[in-house]
Amino acid sequence: MAVVRGPFFGFVVDGPYGAGTWGGPTKAGAWVVHAGLSVPIVFGLVFALHGIRWLHVGLHRRWVLLATIAVCASGLLLIWSWVQQL
């Protein structure tokens, strides 16, 4: 969802955009801010997945298990803190 909604925010949400929204009251401003934030995050996720793959292929199996637990725990912590913010 972030891959589509972030960079293509102007196509997904029609508006109107208030003064307190990211990018201001214009569609172009909201689009620039959402694309500017989501594109680096998506590329970061791709590199994170390549890192996990490297751990899986390059290291011993016990390190893969520890890395998987750490990634899952950090993902759960991120989701939990995001839900608490709502």
Short mmCIF file of the C-alpha atoms (twelve columns), coordinates in Angstrom:
data_MODEL
# 
_entry.id   MODEL 
# 
loop_
_atom_site.group_PDB 
_atom_site.id 
_atom_site.type_symbol 
_atom_site.label_atom_id 
_atom_site.label_alt_id 
_atom_site.label_comp_id 
_atom_site.label_asym_id 
_atom_site.label_seq_id 
_atom_site.Cartn_x 
_atom_site.Cartn_y 
_atom_site.Cartn_z 
_atom_site.pdbx_PDB_model_num 
ATOM 1  C CA . MET A 1  0.000  0.000   0.000  1 
ATOM 2  C CA . ALA A 2  2.830  2.402   0.801  1 
ATOM 3  C CA . VAL A 3  4.428  1.732   -2.562 1 
ATOM 4  C CA . VAL A 4  1.295  2.933   -4.375 1 
ATOM 5  C CA . ARG A 5  -0.256 5.429   -1.990 1 
ATOM 6  C CA . GLY A 6  2.909  7.358   -1.148 1 
ATOM 7  C CA . PRO A 7  4.367  8.407   -4.490 1 
ATOM 8  C CA . PHE A 8  0.976  8.512   -6.230 1 
ATOM 9  C CA . PHE A 9  -0.893 10.295  -3.450 1 
ATOM 10 C CA . GLY A 10 -2.469 12.775  -5.863 1 
ATOM 11 C CA . PHE A 11 -4.158 9.961   -7.739 1 
ATOM 12 C CA . VAL A 12 -5.354 8.129   -4.624 1 
ATOM 13 C CA . VAL A 13 -6.840 10.981  -2.572 1 
ATOM 14 C CA . ASP A 14 -8.792 13.751  -4.279 1 
ATOM 15 C CA . GLY A 15 -8.809 16.297  -1.464 1 
ATOM 16 C CA . PRO A 16 -9.636 18.903  -0.275 1 
ATOM 17 C CA . TYR A 17 -6.435 19.400  1.665  1 
ATOM 18 C CA . GLY A 18 -6.507 21.530  4.786  1 
ATOM 19 C CA . ALA A 19 -3.861 23.906  6.025  1 
ATOM 20 C CA . GLY A 20 -2.646 21.371  8.601  1 
ATOM 21 C CA . THR A 21 -2.019 18.558  6.135  1 
ATOM 22 C CA . TRP A 22 1.376  17.499  4.850  1 
ATOM 23 C CA . GLY A 23 2.278  19.695  1.914  1 
ATOM 24 C CA . GLY A 24 -0.255 22.425  2.507  1 
ATOM 25 C CA . PRO A 25 -3.566 23.111  0.882  1 
ATOM 26 C CA . THR A 26 -2.557 22.287  -2.717 1 
ATOM 27 C CA . LYS A 27 -2.565 18.894  -4.374 1 
ATOM 28 C CA . ALA A 28 0.935  19.471  -5.747 1 
ATOM 29 C CA . GLY A 29 2.338  20.204  -2.293 1 
ATOM 30 C CA . ALA A 30 0.730  17.114  -0.774 1 
ATOM 31 C CA . TRP A 31 1.999  15.023  -3.668 1 
ATOM 32 C CA . VAL A 32 5.560  16.300  -3.343 1 
ATOM 33 C CA . VAL A 33 5.683  15.672  0.399  1 
ATOM 34 C CA . HIS A 34 4.216  12.165  0.221  1 
ATOM 35 C CA . ALA A 35 6.409  11.140  -2.703 1 
ATOM 36 C CA . GLY A 36 9.475  12.676  -1.069 1 
ATOM 37 C CA . LEU A 37 8.907  10.639  2.068  1 
ATOM 38 C CA . SER A 38 7.711  7.366   0.597  1 
ATOM 39 C CA . VAL A 39 10.265 6.845   -2.163 1 
ATOM 40 C CA . PRO A 40 13.295 6.724   0.207  1 
ATOM 41 C CA . ILE A 41 11.347 4.470   2.584  1 
ATOM 42 C CA . VAL A 42 10.503 2.031   -0.226 1 
ATOM 43 C CA . PHE A 43 14.149 1.936   -1.350 1 
ATOM 44 C CA . GLY A 44 15.204 1.417   2.269  1 
ATOM 45 C CA . LEU A 45 12.830 -1.528  2.549  1 
ATOM 46 C CA . VAL A 46 14.301 -3.060  -0.597 1 
ATOM 47 C CA . PHE A 47 17.802 -2.790  0.879  1 
ATOM 48 C CA . ALA A 48 16.534 -4.240  4.169  1 
ATOM 49 C CA . LEU A 49 15.090 -7.229  2.305  1 
ATOM 50 C CA . HIS A 50 18.406 -7.713  0.491  1 
ATOM 51 C CA . GLY A 51 20.144 -7.611  3.871  1 
ATOM 52 C CA . ILE A 52 17.822 -10.261 5.240  1 
ATOM 53 C CA . ARG A 53 18.506 -12.373 2.154  1 
ATOM 54 C CA . TRP A 54 22.243 -11.932 2.690  1 
ATOM 55 C CA . LEU A 55 21.851 -13.080 6.287  1 
ATOM 56 C CA . HIS A 56 19.917 -16.099 5.134  1 
ATOM 57 C CA . VAL A 57 22.396 -17.118 2.420  1 
ATOM 58 C CA . GLY A 58 25.682 -15.973 3.904  1 
ATOM 59 C CA . LEU A 59 25.504 -16.790 7.578  1 
ATOM 60 C CA . HIS A 60 24.826 -19.871 9.628  1 
ATOM 61 C CA . ARG A 61 21.253 -20.884 10.274 1 
ATOM 62 C CA . ARG A 62 21.246 -19.841 13.935 1 
ATOM 63 C CA . TRP A 63 22.064 -16.246 12.933 1 
ATOM 64 C CA . VAL A 64 19.196 -16.300 10.476 1 
ATOM 65 C CA . LEU A 65 16.819 -17.236 13.275 1 
ATOM 66 C CA . LEU A 66 18.143 -14.450 15.510 1 
ATOM 67 C CA . ALA A 67 17.927 -11.907 12.697 1 
ATOM 68 C CA . THR A 68 14.380 -13.002 11.869 1 
ATOM 69 C CA . ILE A 69 13.329 -12.631 15.487 1 
ATOM 70 C CA . ALA A 70 14.926 -9.173  15.677 1 
ATOM 71 C CA . VAL A 71 13.263 -7.990  12.466 1 
ATOM 72 C CA . CYS A 72 9.859  -9.330  13.493 1 
ATOM 73 C CA . ALA A 73 10.140 -7.801  16.956 1 
ATOM 74 C CA . SER A 74 11.113 -4.408  15.563 1 
ATOM 75 C CA . GLY A 75 8.243  -4.579  13.065 1 
ATOM 76 C CA . LEU A 76 5.791  -5.401  15.821 1 
ATOM 77 C CA . LEU A 77 7.166  -2.535  17.904 1 
ATOM 78 C CA . LEU A 78 6.735  -0.159  14.970 1 
ATOM 79 C CA . ILE A 79 3.150  -1.274  14.343 1 
ATOM 80 C CA . TRP A 80 2.316  -1.130  18.057 1 
ATOM 81 C CA . SER A 81 3.645  2.422   18.417 1 
ATOM 82 C CA . TRP A 82 1.794  3.475   15.262 1 
ATOM 83 C CA . VAL A 83 -1.500 2.029   16.532 1 
ATOM 84 C CA . GLN A 84 -1.013 3.780   19.875 1 
ATOM 85 C CA . GLN A 85 -0.605 7.057   18.008 1 
ATOM 86 C CA . LEU A 86 -4.031 6.696   16.388 1 
# 
